[in-house]
Short mmCIF file of C-alpha atoms in Angstrom, two decimals:
data_model
loop_
_atom_site.label_atom_id
_atom_site.label_comp_id
_atom_site.label_asym_id
_atom_site.label_seq_id
_atom_site.Cartn_x
_atom_site.Cartn_y
_atom_site.Cartn_z
CA MET A 94 0.00 0.00 0.00
CA LEU A 95 1.17 3.53 -0.79
CA ALA A 96 0.97 6.39 1.75
CA ILE A 97 1.94 10.06 1.36
CA VAL A 98 2.80 12.52 4.16
CA ASN A 99 3.73 16.14 3.47
CA SER A 100 6.87 17.74 4.89
CA VAL A 101 9.24 20.64 4.20
CA VAL A 102 12.87 20.81 3.05
CA LEU A 103 15.15 23.74 3.87
CA VAL A 104 17.46 25.21 1.19
CA GLY A 105 19.48 28.00 2.77
CA LEU A 106 16.88 30.27 4.36
CA GLU A 107 14.05 29.15 2.11
CA GLY A 108 11.68 26.22 2.53
CA GLN A 109 10.17 23.97 -0.12
CA SER A 110 7.44 21.34 0.01
CA VAL A 111 8.49 17.68 0.19
CA ARG A 112 6.35 14.57 -0.26
CA VAL A 113 7.33 11.61 1.89
CA GLU A 114 6.05 8.64 -0.11
CA VAL A 115 6.03 5.24 1.60
CA ASP A 116 5.29 1.97 -0.21
CA ILE A 117 5.00 -1.36 1.62
CA SER A 118 5.03 -4.55 -0.44
CA ASN A 119 5.71 -8.24 -0.03
CA GLY A 120 9.32 -9.28 0.12
CA LEU A 121 12.27 -9.61 2.45
CA PRO A 122 12.10 -7.21 5.45
CA VAL A 123 14.07 -4.15 4.39
CA CYS A 124 13.66 -0.38 4.62
CA ASP A 125 15.27 1.78 1.92
CA ILE A 126 15.21 5.59 1.74
CA VAL A 127 15.69 7.25 -1.66
CA GLY A 128 15.40 10.82 -2.91
CA LEU A 129 18.96 12.17 -2.43
CA PRO A 130 19.19 11.61 1.35
CA ASP A 131 22.42 12.23 3.23
CA PRO A 132 23.71 9.76 5.88
CA SER A 133 21.76 11.47 8.69
CA VAL A 134 18.52 10.85 6.77
CA ARG A 135 19.42 7.23 6.04
CA GLU A 136 19.96 6.69 9.76
CA ALA A 137 16.28 7.52 10.23
CA ARG A 138 15.49 3.87 9.41
CA GLU A 139 16.78 2.68 12.77
CA ARG A 140 15.41 5.62 14.77
CA VAL A 141 11.96 5.24 13.23
CA ARG A 142 11.94 1.46 13.72
CA ALA A 143 12.76 1.78 17.45
CA ALA A 144 10.39 4.75 17.95
CA ILE A 145 7.43 2.91 16.40
CA LYS A 146 8.02 -0.22 18.48
CA ASN A 147 8.62 1.69 21.75
CA SER A 148 5.47 3.76 21.16
CA GLY A 149 3.38 0.58 21.22
CA PHE A 150 2.87 0.04 17.48
CA ASP A 151 3.93 -2.78 15.17
CA PHE A 152 6.70 -2.16 12.67
CA PRO A 153 5.80 -4.03 9.46
CA LEU A 154 8.26 -6.82 8.61
CA ARG A 155 7.93 -6.35 4.85
CA ARG A 156 9.70 -4.48 2.05
CA ILE A 157 9.46 -0.70 2.74
CA ILE A 158 10.52 1.95 0.23
CA VAL A 159 10.58 5.60 1.37
CA ASN A 160 10.91 8.26 -1.34
CA LEU A 161 11.59 11.92 -0.50
CA ALA A 162 10.33 13.89 -3.51
CA PRO A 163 11.49 15.92 -5.34
CA GLY A 164 14.56 13.78 -5.78
CA ASP A 165 16.89 16.53 -7.09
CA ILE A 166 17.15 18.40 -3.76
CA LYS A 167 19.63 17.20 -1.14
CA LYS A 168 17.85 16.13 2.07
CA GLU A 169 19.80 16.36 5.32
CA GLY A 170 19.22 16.09 9.04
CA PRO A 171 16.74 14.12 11.15
CA ILE A 172 13.75 16.36 10.37
CA TYR A 173 11.98 13.64 8.34
CA ASP A 174 11.76 11.09 11.18
CA LEU A 175 8.18 12.01 12.09
CA PRO A 176 6.71 12.06 8.52
CA ILE A 177 8.51 8.80 7.69
CA ALA A 178 7.08 7.14 10.81
CA LEU A 179 3.58 8.42 10.00
CA GLY A 180 3.91 7.23 6.40
CA ILE A 181 4.95 3.73 7.49
CA LEU A 182 2.07 3.46 9.95
CA MET A 183 -0.38 4.78 7.36
CA ALA A 184 0.86 2.36 4.68
CA ALA A 185 0.53 -0.45 7.24
CA GLU A 186 -3.13 0.64 7.66
CA GLU A 187 -2.74 1.58 11.33
CA LEU A 188 -3.76 5.23 10.95
CA GLY A 189 -6.75 5.22 8.65
CA SER A 190 -7.28 8.02 6.14
CA GLY A 191 -6.21 10.78 8.53
CA PRO A 192 -7.52 14.36 8.85
CA ALA A 193 -9.01 16.01 5.81
CA ALA A 194 -6.99 19.24 6.12
CA ALA A 195 -3.57 19.66 4.49
CA ILE A 196 -1.05 18.51 7.09
CA TYR A 197 2.71 18.99 7.09
CA ALA A 198 4.95 17.42 9.71
CA VAL A 199 8.60 17.68 10.75
CA GLY A 200 10.51 16.41 13.76
CA GLU A 201 13.29 14.19 15.03
CA LEU A 202 12.31 11.04 16.92
CA SER A 203 14.18 9.60 19.87
CA LEU A 204 14.33 5.83 20.28
CA GLU A 205 11.57 6.02 22.89
CA GLY A 206 9.28 7.90 20.50
CA THR A 207 9.51 11.44 21.88
CA LEU A 208 10.01 14.42 19.55
CA ARG A 209 13.22 16.42 19.75
CA PRO A 210 13.63 20.03 18.52
CA ILE A 211 15.15 20.58 15.08
CA PRO A 212 16.84 23.59 13.44
CA GLY A 213 15.23 25.74 10.75
CA VAL A 214 11.55 25.45 11.75
CA LEU A 215 10.83 29.18 11.38
CA PRO A 216 11.95 29.53 7.72
CA MET A 217 10.09 26.29 6.98
CA ALA A 218 6.90 27.71 8.49
CA LEU A 219 7.25 31.07 6.71
CA ALA A 220 7.75 29.31 3.36
CA LEU A 221 4.86 26.93 4.05
CA GLN A 222 2.40 29.74 4.70
CA GLU A 223 3.31 31.22 1.32
CA PHE A 224 2.68 28.12 -0.81
CA GLN A 225 0.03 26.51 1.45
CA PRO A 226 -1.71 29.18 3.60
CA GLY A 227 -4.04 27.75 6.21
CA ALA A 228 -2.23 24.40 6.36
CA THR A 229 -1.71 22.48 9.59
CA PHE A 230 1.94 22.27 10.65
CA ILE A 231 2.87 19.64 13.25
CA VAL A 232 6.19 20.44 14.95
CA PRO A 233 8.03 19.37 18.12
CA ALA A 234 6.72 21.27 21.15
CA ALA A 235 10.12 22.93 21.67
CA ASN A 236 9.86 24.50 18.17
CA ALA A 237 6.22 25.59 18.43
CA ASN A 238 6.82 29.21 19.49
CA GLU A 239 9.06 29.97 16.52
CA ALA A 240 6.73 28.17 14.08
CA ALA A 241 3.79 30.20 15.43
CA LEU A 242 5.39 33.36 14.03
CA ALA A 243 3.92 32.21 10.71
CA SER A 244 0.47 33.54 11.57
CA ARG A 245 -1.33 32.05 8.54
CA LEU A 246 -0.67 28.46 9.64
CA LYS A 247 -2.32 26.25 12.23
CA VAL A 248 0.67 25.22 14.33
CA LEU A 249 0.27 22.12 16.49
CA ALA A 250 2.81 21.22 19.18
CA ALA A 251 3.55 17.53 19.66
CA GLU A 252 5.54 15.82 22.40
CA SER A 253 5.70 12.29 20.97
CA LEU A 254 4.87 10.02 18.08
CA ALA A 255 2.04 8.40 20.08
CA GLN A 256 0.46 11.84 20.56
CA VAL A 257 0.57 12.57 16.82
CA VAL A 258 -0.90 9.14 16.01
CA ALA A 259 -3.78 9.76 18.46
CA TYR A 260 -4.45 13.11 16.73
CA TRP A 261 -4.28 11.47 13.30
CA ARG A 262 -6.82 8.88 14.36
CA GLY A 263 -9.09 11.55 15.86
CA ASP A 264 -8.74 10.24 19.42
CA GLU A 265 -7.35 13.50 20.88
CA GLU A 266 -6.39 17.04 19.89
CA LEU A 267 -2.91 18.45 19.76
CA PRO A 268 -2.44 21.86 21.47
CA GLU A 269 -2.53 24.71 18.97
CA VAL A 270 0.08 27.45 19.46
CA LYS A 271 -0.97 30.98 18.54
CA PRO A 272 1.43 33.79 17.62
CA ALA A 273 2.11 36.26 20.41
CA THR A 274 -0.15 39.31 20.25
CA GLY A 275 0.49 42.86 21.36
CA ASP A 276 3.69 44.86 21.43
CA SER A 277 6.74 42.99 22.61
CA PRO A 278 8.59 44.55 25.55
CA PRO A 279 11.63 46.62 24.62
CA PRO A 280 14.89 44.69 24.85
CA VAL A 281 16.85 45.06 28.07
CA PHE A 282 20.51 45.92 27.52
CA ASN A 283 22.63 44.10 30.08
CA GLY A 284 25.97 45.03 28.52
CA VAL A 285 28.18 48.08 28.85
CA ASP A 286 26.49 51.47 29.15
CA LEU A 287 28.23 54.56 27.78
CA ALA A 288 27.93 56.12 31.23
CA ASP A 289 30.25 53.37 32.52
CA ILE A 290 33.08 54.56 30.27
CA LYS A 291 35.26 57.38 31.56
CA GLY A 292 36.64 59.95 29.18
CA GLN A 293 36.92 59.07 25.46
CA ILE A 294 34.54 61.82 24.37
CA ALA A 295 35.73 61.70 20.74
CA ALA A 296 35.41 57.91 20.57
CA LYS A 297 31.88 58.02 22.02
CA ARG A 298 30.94 60.60 19.41
CA GLY A 299 32.28 58.26 16.72
CA LEU A 300 30.22 55.38 18.11
CA GLU A 301 27.10 57.55 17.99
CA ILE A 302 27.72 58.41 14.33
CA ALA A 303 28.42 54.75 13.50
CA ALA A 304 25.19 53.63 15.19
CA ALA A 305 23.12 56.39 13.57
CA GLY A 306 24.23 55.60 10.02
CA GLY A 307 25.20 51.92 10.22
CA HIS A 308 28.85 52.73 9.50
CA ASN A 309 31.80 50.39 10.02
CA ILE A 310 34.34 51.54 12.59
CA LEU A 311 37.94 50.80 13.62
CA LEU A 312 39.28 51.67 17.10
CA ILE A 313 43.05 52.19 17.36
CA GLY A 314 44.81 52.67 20.69
CA SER A 315 47.23 51.42 23.32
CA PRO A 316 46.44 48.35 25.42
CA GLY A 317 44.01 49.16 28.22
CA ALA A 318 42.77 52.40 26.66
CA GLY A 319 39.17 51.12 26.60
CA LYS A 320 38.72 49.88 23.01
CA THR A 321 36.94 46.65 23.94
CA MET A 322 34.68 48.39 26.44
CA LEU A 323 33.71 50.99 23.84
CA ALA A 324 32.94 48.26 21.31
CA ARG A 325 30.77 46.34 23.77
CA SER A 326 28.75 49.49 24.48
CA LEU A 327 27.72 49.86 20.82
CA PRO A 328 24.62 47.57 21.02
CA SER A 329 23.25 49.73 23.84
CA ILE A 330 22.87 52.75 21.52
CA LEU A 331 21.53 50.97 18.44
CA PRO A 332 17.81 51.46 17.68
CA PRO A 333 15.43 48.56 18.46
CA LEU A 334 14.93 45.89 15.81
CA THR A 335 11.94 46.31 13.53
CA TYR A 336 9.64 43.30 13.20
CA GLU A 337 11.02 42.47 9.74
CA GLU A 338 14.61 42.69 10.99
CA ALA A 339 13.77 40.54 14.04
CA LEU A 340 12.16 37.95 11.78
CA THR A 341 15.27 37.79 9.58
CA VAL A 342 17.56 37.42 12.60
CA THR A 343 15.36 34.70 14.08
CA LYS A 344 15.34 32.80 10.75
CA ILE A 345 19.13 32.80 10.60
CA TYR A 346 19.50 31.64 14.20
CA SER A 347 16.83 28.99 13.63
CA VAL A 348 18.73 27.58 10.62
CA ALA A 349 21.98 27.64 12.63
CA GLY A 350 20.30 25.76 15.49
CA LEU A 351 21.07 28.55 17.97
CA LEU A 352 17.53 29.18 19.23
CA ALA A 353 16.90 27.95 22.76
CA PRO A 354 14.07 25.38 23.14
CA GLY A 355 10.76 27.23 23.30
CA GLN A 356 12.27 30.53 22.12
CA GLY A 357 10.22 32.71 19.80
CA LEU A 358 11.14 35.99 18.12
CA ILE A 359 14.60 37.44 18.82
CA THR A 360 14.14 41.08 19.83
CA GLU A 361 17.73 42.04 20.67
CA ARG A 362 20.34 42.94 18.06
CA PRO A 363 23.05 40.27 17.70
CA PHE A 364 26.57 40.98 18.97
CA ARG A 365 29.07 38.45 17.65
CA THR A 366 32.70 38.30 18.81
CA PRO A 367 34.59 35.47 17.03
CA HIS A 368 38.08 34.62 18.28
CA HIS A 369 41.03 35.74 16.17
CA THR A 370 41.89 32.09 15.42
CA ALA A 371 38.54 31.61 13.61
CA SER A 372 38.68 30.10 10.13
CA THR A 373 37.30 31.64 6.95
CA ALA A 374 34.46 29.09 6.86
CA SER A 375 33.37 29.94 10.41
CA ILE A 376 33.35 33.68 9.63
CA ILE A 377 31.84 33.65 6.13
CA GLY A 378 29.90 30.39 6.32
CA GLY A 379 30.53 26.98 4.84
CA GLY A 380 30.68 23.29 5.42
CA ARG A 381 29.79 20.39 3.12
CA ILE A 382 26.21 21.65 3.28
CA PRO A 383 26.68 25.43 3.69
CA LYS A 384 25.69 26.88 7.06
CA PRO A 385 25.57 30.55 8.12
CA GLY A 386 28.82 32.04 9.40
CA GLU A 387 29.50 34.89 11.81
CA VAL A 388 28.81 37.57 9.17
CA SER A 389 25.28 36.18 8.77
CA LEU A 390 24.73 35.59 12.50
CA ALA A 391 25.60 39.29 13.01
CA THR A 392 22.97 40.46 10.49
CA HIS A 393 21.15 43.61 11.75
CA GLY A 394 23.62 43.64 14.63
CA VAL A 395 27.33 44.02 15.34
CA LEU A 396 30.36 41.92 14.35
CA PHE A 397 33.23 42.77 16.72
CA LEU A 398 36.75 41.76 15.70
CA ASP A 399 38.94 42.34 18.75
CA GLU A 400 42.67 42.68 17.93
CA MET A 401 41.73 42.80 14.26
CA ALA A 402 45.31 42.72 13.01
CA GLU A 403 45.79 39.29 14.61
CA TYR A 404 43.18 37.63 12.35
CA ARG A 405 44.46 35.61 9.43
CA ARG A 406 44.91 37.57 6.22
CA ASP A 407 42.54 35.34 4.23
CA VAL A 408 39.81 35.81 6.87
CA LEU A 409 40.07 39.60 6.73
CA GLU A 410 40.14 39.69 2.94
CA ALA A 411 37.06 37.46 2.81
CA LEU A 412 35.15 40.22 4.62
CA ARG A 413 35.53 42.62 1.69
CA GLN A 414 32.66 41.23 -0.40
CA PRO A 415 30.01 40.98 2.38
CA LEU A 416 30.96 44.46 3.64
CA GLU A 417 30.22 45.81 0.17
CA ASP A 418 27.25 43.70 -0.95
CA ARG A 419 25.64 42.93 2.46
CA PHE A 420 25.09 39.30 1.52
CA VAL A 421 27.34 36.29 1.08
CA THR A 422 27.05 33.35 -1.32
CA VAL A 423 28.67 30.10 -0.21
CA SER A 424 29.20 27.66 -3.10
CA ARG A 425 29.79 23.98 -2.54
CA VAL A 426 29.37 20.86 -4.69
CA ALA A 427 26.12 20.05 -2.89
CA ALA A 428 24.60 23.53 -3.12
CA ALA A 429 25.18 27.28 -3.52
CA ILE A 430 23.46 29.14 -0.70
CA THR A 431 23.02 32.90 -0.26
CA TYR A 432 22.74 34.29 3.27
CA PRO A 433 22.23 37.91 4.38
CA ALA A 434 25.30 39.65 5.86
CA ASP A 435 23.97 43.11 6.70
CA PHE A 436 26.04 43.84 9.80
CA LEU A 437 27.91 46.74 11.40
CA LEU A 438 31.63 45.91 11.68
CA ILE A 439 33.63 47.24 14.61
CA GLY A 440 37.28 46.32 14.91
CA SER A 441 39.98 47.19 17.42
CA MET A 442 43.76 47.08 17.07
CA ASN A 443 46.96 48.38 18.62
CA PRO A 444 48.98 50.97 16.68
CA CYS A 445 52.03 48.64 16.57
CA PRO A 446 53.13 45.16 17.70
CA CYS A 447 54.12 46.31 21.20
CA GLY A 448 51.05 48.54 21.37
CA TYR A 449 52.64 51.83 22.45
CA TYR A 450 53.46 53.70 19.24
CA GLY A 451 52.48 57.33 19.80
CA ASP A 452 51.41 56.56 23.40
CA GLY A 453 53.11 59.56 25.04
CA VAL A 454 53.73 57.71 28.32
CA LYS A 455 55.29 54.34 27.46
CA GLU A 456 58.05 54.17 24.88
CA CYS A 457 57.44 52.15 21.71
CA LEU A 458 60.03 49.40 21.18
CA CYS A 459 59.11 48.63 17.57
CA THR A 460 61.17 49.53 14.52
CA PRO A 461 59.55 51.49 11.66
CA HIS A 462 59.64 48.33 9.55
CA GLN A 463 57.79 46.34 12.24
CA ILE A 464 55.15 49.06 12.53
CA ALA A 465 54.67 49.19 8.75
CA GLN A 466 54.38 45.41 8.50
CA TYR A 467 51.90 45.29 11.37
CA ARG A 468 49.63 47.89 9.79
CA LYS A 469 49.82 46.16 6.41
CA ARG A 470 47.86 43.26 7.94
CA LEU A 471 44.82 45.41 7.20
CA SER A 472 44.90 45.92 3.45
CA GLY A 473 43.99 49.14 1.71
CA PRO A 474 40.80 47.72 0.12
CA LEU A 475 39.60 46.54 3.54
CA LEU A 476 40.33 49.90 5.20
CA ASP A 477 38.49 51.57 2.32
CA ARG A 478 35.35 49.78 3.50
CA ILE A 479 35.70 51.03 7.09
CA ASP A 480 34.09 54.44 7.41
CA LEU A 481 35.46 55.70 10.73
CA HIS A 482 39.04 55.31 12.03
CA LEU A 483 39.01 56.38 15.69
CA GLU A 484 42.02 57.02 17.89
CA VAL A 485 41.45 55.84 21.47
CA PRO A 486 44.11 57.63 23.59
CA ARG A 487 45.31 56.61 27.04
CA LEU A 488 43.29 58.24 29.83
CA THR A 489 44.91 60.77 32.14
CA TYR A 490 44.52 60.30 35.89
CA SER A 491 42.26 63.35 36.09
CA GLU A 492 39.87 61.63 33.64
CA VAL A 493 40.02 58.40 35.66
CA GLU A 494 39.38 60.27 38.92
CA ALA A 495 36.65 62.54 37.55
CA GLY A 496 33.23 61.80 39.00
CA THR A 497 31.24 64.14 36.77
CA ALA A 498 27.97 62.94 35.29
CA ARG A 499 28.33 61.18 31.93
CA GLU A 500 25.65 60.76 29.27
CA ASN A 501 24.08 57.32 29.37
CA SER A 502 23.25 55.06 26.43
CA ALA A 503 19.50 55.73 26.61
CA ALA A 504 19.97 59.42 25.79
CA VAL A 505 22.30 58.65 22.89
CA ARG A 506 19.95 55.94 21.61
CA GLU A 507 17.15 58.50 21.34
CA ARG A 508 19.25 60.67 19.01
CA VAL A 509 20.37 57.62 17.03
CA THR A 510 16.77 56.42 16.62
CA ALA A 511 15.62 59.89 15.48
CA ALA A 512 18.43 60.00 12.89
CA ARG A 513 17.54 56.50 11.63
CA GLN A 514 13.90 57.56 11.23
CA LYS A 515 15.00 60.52 9.07
CA GLN A 516 17.01 58.15 6.89
CA GLN A 517 14.14 55.68 6.53
CA GLU A 518 11.80 58.48 5.41
CA ARG A 519 14.37 59.81 2.95
CA LEU A 520 15.23 56.36 1.56
CA LYS A 521 11.68 55.01 1.51
CA GLY A 522 11.09 52.79 -1.50
CA THR A 523 14.80 52.38 -2.32
CA GLY A 524 15.29 49.06 -0.51
CA VAL A 525 17.83 50.46 1.99
CA THR A 526 17.20 51.85 5.47
CA CYS A 527 20.41 53.58 6.55
CA ASN A 528 23.03 55.89 5.07
CA ALA A 529 25.83 53.31 5.04
CA ALA A 530 23.86 51.10 2.63
CA MET A 531 23.27 53.84 0.01
CA SER A 532 24.43 53.18 -3.54
CA SER A 533 26.55 55.67 -5.50
CA ARG A 534 23.45 56.97 -7.26
CA GLN A 535 21.68 57.49 -3.94
CA VAL A 536 24.74 59.25 -2.52
CA HIS A 537 24.63 61.67 -5.45
CA GLN A 538 20.88 62.15 -4.96
CA PHE A 539 20.66 62.58 -1.18
CA CYS A 540 24.04 64.04 -0.13
CA ARG A 541 23.57 67.67 -1.09
CA LEU A 542 26.62 69.82 -0.24
CA ALA A 543 26.85 73.48 0.66
CA PRO A 544 29.30 75.42 -1.60
CA GLN A 545 32.02 75.58 1.10
CA ALA A 546 31.61 71.85 1.79
CA ARG A 547 32.04 71.08 -1.91
CA ALA A 548 35.32 73.00 -2.02
CA LEU A 549 36.53 71.22 1.13
CA LEU A 550 35.66 67.82 -0.36
CA ARG A 551 37.63 68.63 -3.52
CA ASP A 552 40.71 69.57 -1.49
CA ALA A 553 40.43 66.48 0.73
CA PHE A 554 40.04 64.17 -2.28
CA ASN A 555 43.19 65.55 -3.93
CA LYS A 556 45.41 65.86 -0.84
CA LEU A 557 44.47 62.55 0.81
CA GLY A 558 44.38 60.58 -2.44
CA LEU A 559 40.96 59.11 -1.67
CA SER A 560 39.50 56.34 -3.79
CA MET A 561 35.98 56.70 -5.18
CA ARG A 562 34.77 54.24 -2.54
CA ALA A 563 36.35 56.33 0.24
CA HIS A 564 34.86 59.47 -1.36
CA ASP A 565 31.36 58.02 -1.24
CA ARG A 566 31.80 56.68 2.28
CA LEU A 567 33.02 60.09 3.41
CA LEU A 568 29.82 61.64 2.06
CA LYS A 569 27.71 58.98 3.79
CA VAL A 570 29.32 59.74 7.15
CA ALA A 571 28.83 63.48 6.59
CA ARG A 572 25.18 62.78 5.71
CA THR A 573 24.77 60.93 9.03
CA ILE A 574 26.39 63.79 10.98
CA ALA A 575 23.98 66.20 9.30
CA ASP A 576 21.05 63.93 10.22
CA LEU A 577 22.13 63.96 13.86
CA GLU A 578 22.17 67.76 13.67
CA GLY A 579 18.78 67.88 11.94
CA SER A 580 20.19 69.47 8.78
CA GLU A 581 19.11 68.59 5.25
CA LEU A 582 22.21 70.24 3.76
CA ILE A 583 25.73 68.92 4.42
CA THR A 584 27.83 71.86 5.60
CA ALA A 585 31.60 72.27 5.74
CA ALA A 586 31.52 71.54 9.49
CA HIS A 587 29.76 68.21 8.89
CA LEU A 588 32.23 67.24 6.18
CA ALA A 589 35.26 68.35 8.22
CA GLU A 590 34.19 66.10 11.10
CA ALA A 591 33.76 63.19 8.68
CA ILE A 592 37.26 63.78 7.24
CA GLN A 593 38.89 63.63 10.66
CA TYR A 594 37.49 60.12 11.13
CA ARG A 595 39.59 58.81 8.21
CA SER A 596 42.94 59.19 9.95
CA LEU A 597 44.47 56.17 8.21
CA ASP A 598 44.10 58.01 4.90
CA TRP A 599 46.22 60.92 6.12
CA GLY A 600 49.61 59.33 5.65
CA GLU A 601 52.16 57.74 7.96
CA GLU A 602 53.54 61.01 9.22
CA LYS A 603 50.20 61.89 10.90
CA GLN A 604 49.27 58.53 12.30
CA GLY A 605 51.58 58.78 15.30
CA ALA A 606 50.77 62.39 16.14
#
């Protein structure tokens, strides 16, 4: 007898319908799975066999063929355990005809028949509601909250195979999980507050500009000057995630298997801090079947590279394309997957190998050649893609001792949010939401310069030898500064402040000043 159970396959961040076809016929007892399964899917034979028997049902001792259609898409992971088990029981005439509504099922079975959580349920549910709105989606109970974000589906939470079989037979109902209603509470920032950081007024101003426009930033200073603390305070001044951004972040973390059991929508911006020994595949994404890397996990959040010059050269150079395009395509023999990579990069580094070049207190022990070689670890094309180069000087004791009131992150976040709203109104309908993401055409359209600012830009372009990319990024930063000031026109003062944040373009003779 032939039985068909619907399921979903995940390709990157997109889901696609899969038919689990089960045929039971006379012959030697064997269970074969076809349809381009990987080894983890083939192992489902033993898990399903034990789960069916330990749930109190009979496993048919006949020839069983399981086909996962369409057969040209690679199937991986244990997500098909539940539909395979249901298909075998249906083909063995233990389930009857089943419910009349369109039902899709996913889930990993333990040997005792309970359902374990699986990765990628949210993108599956979002895809399912597009090609089959109103369908019933049976998922493990631990995945129900994320699946319920697809509001046009009927999401049922199941704890075990026996529970699903009882529902299929009409003996009992599975609990339906509804999407959360009402406004979600604002995220609570438990990290570093700007008020906790003493001194560093110029660096804090740079962080505010970076947060307001989505600009990449590099912090340069002696050891212990506060670079890491400044970087960790950046999430506290970023505007809250929009619902669409939160949905994208949650989809990525769902695919990566990083959602906690029972977790729903992620409402806090990601802050990723990979170690400097990380490989290119872990940063960009990869594997035999491509998985999201750190650049994708940091989407709509922050990617912090501490001691940036210590990262491998190939890792840093691999960042150039996602920094420019805001997505990354990982190509493998099995598949070519595109993931979003719309993140704000913040890096920190010492000015030289010993860390004290230009310190003013401790003497630098490095030779000019060592300093030049150290700084060459960050290539020119990579620095071109970093909008703000901030010097983080050593604090004086008077700054350490000062107990004066300092502006907290909440006050700065209000200004940042207001500037972002201006940008969203200006860029409405263009597909981008912040100044840093503007194309060259949009820069020409929206970055209107006052006459004095235009003359200053011409002089800076010629004297600093800026590339066209650096020219456009300079205008984007000036546009953000003008937005923070509430000005529609970019003045010479706005542009001058933007120029001072590109210190690495000034030449070697000014970098140690």
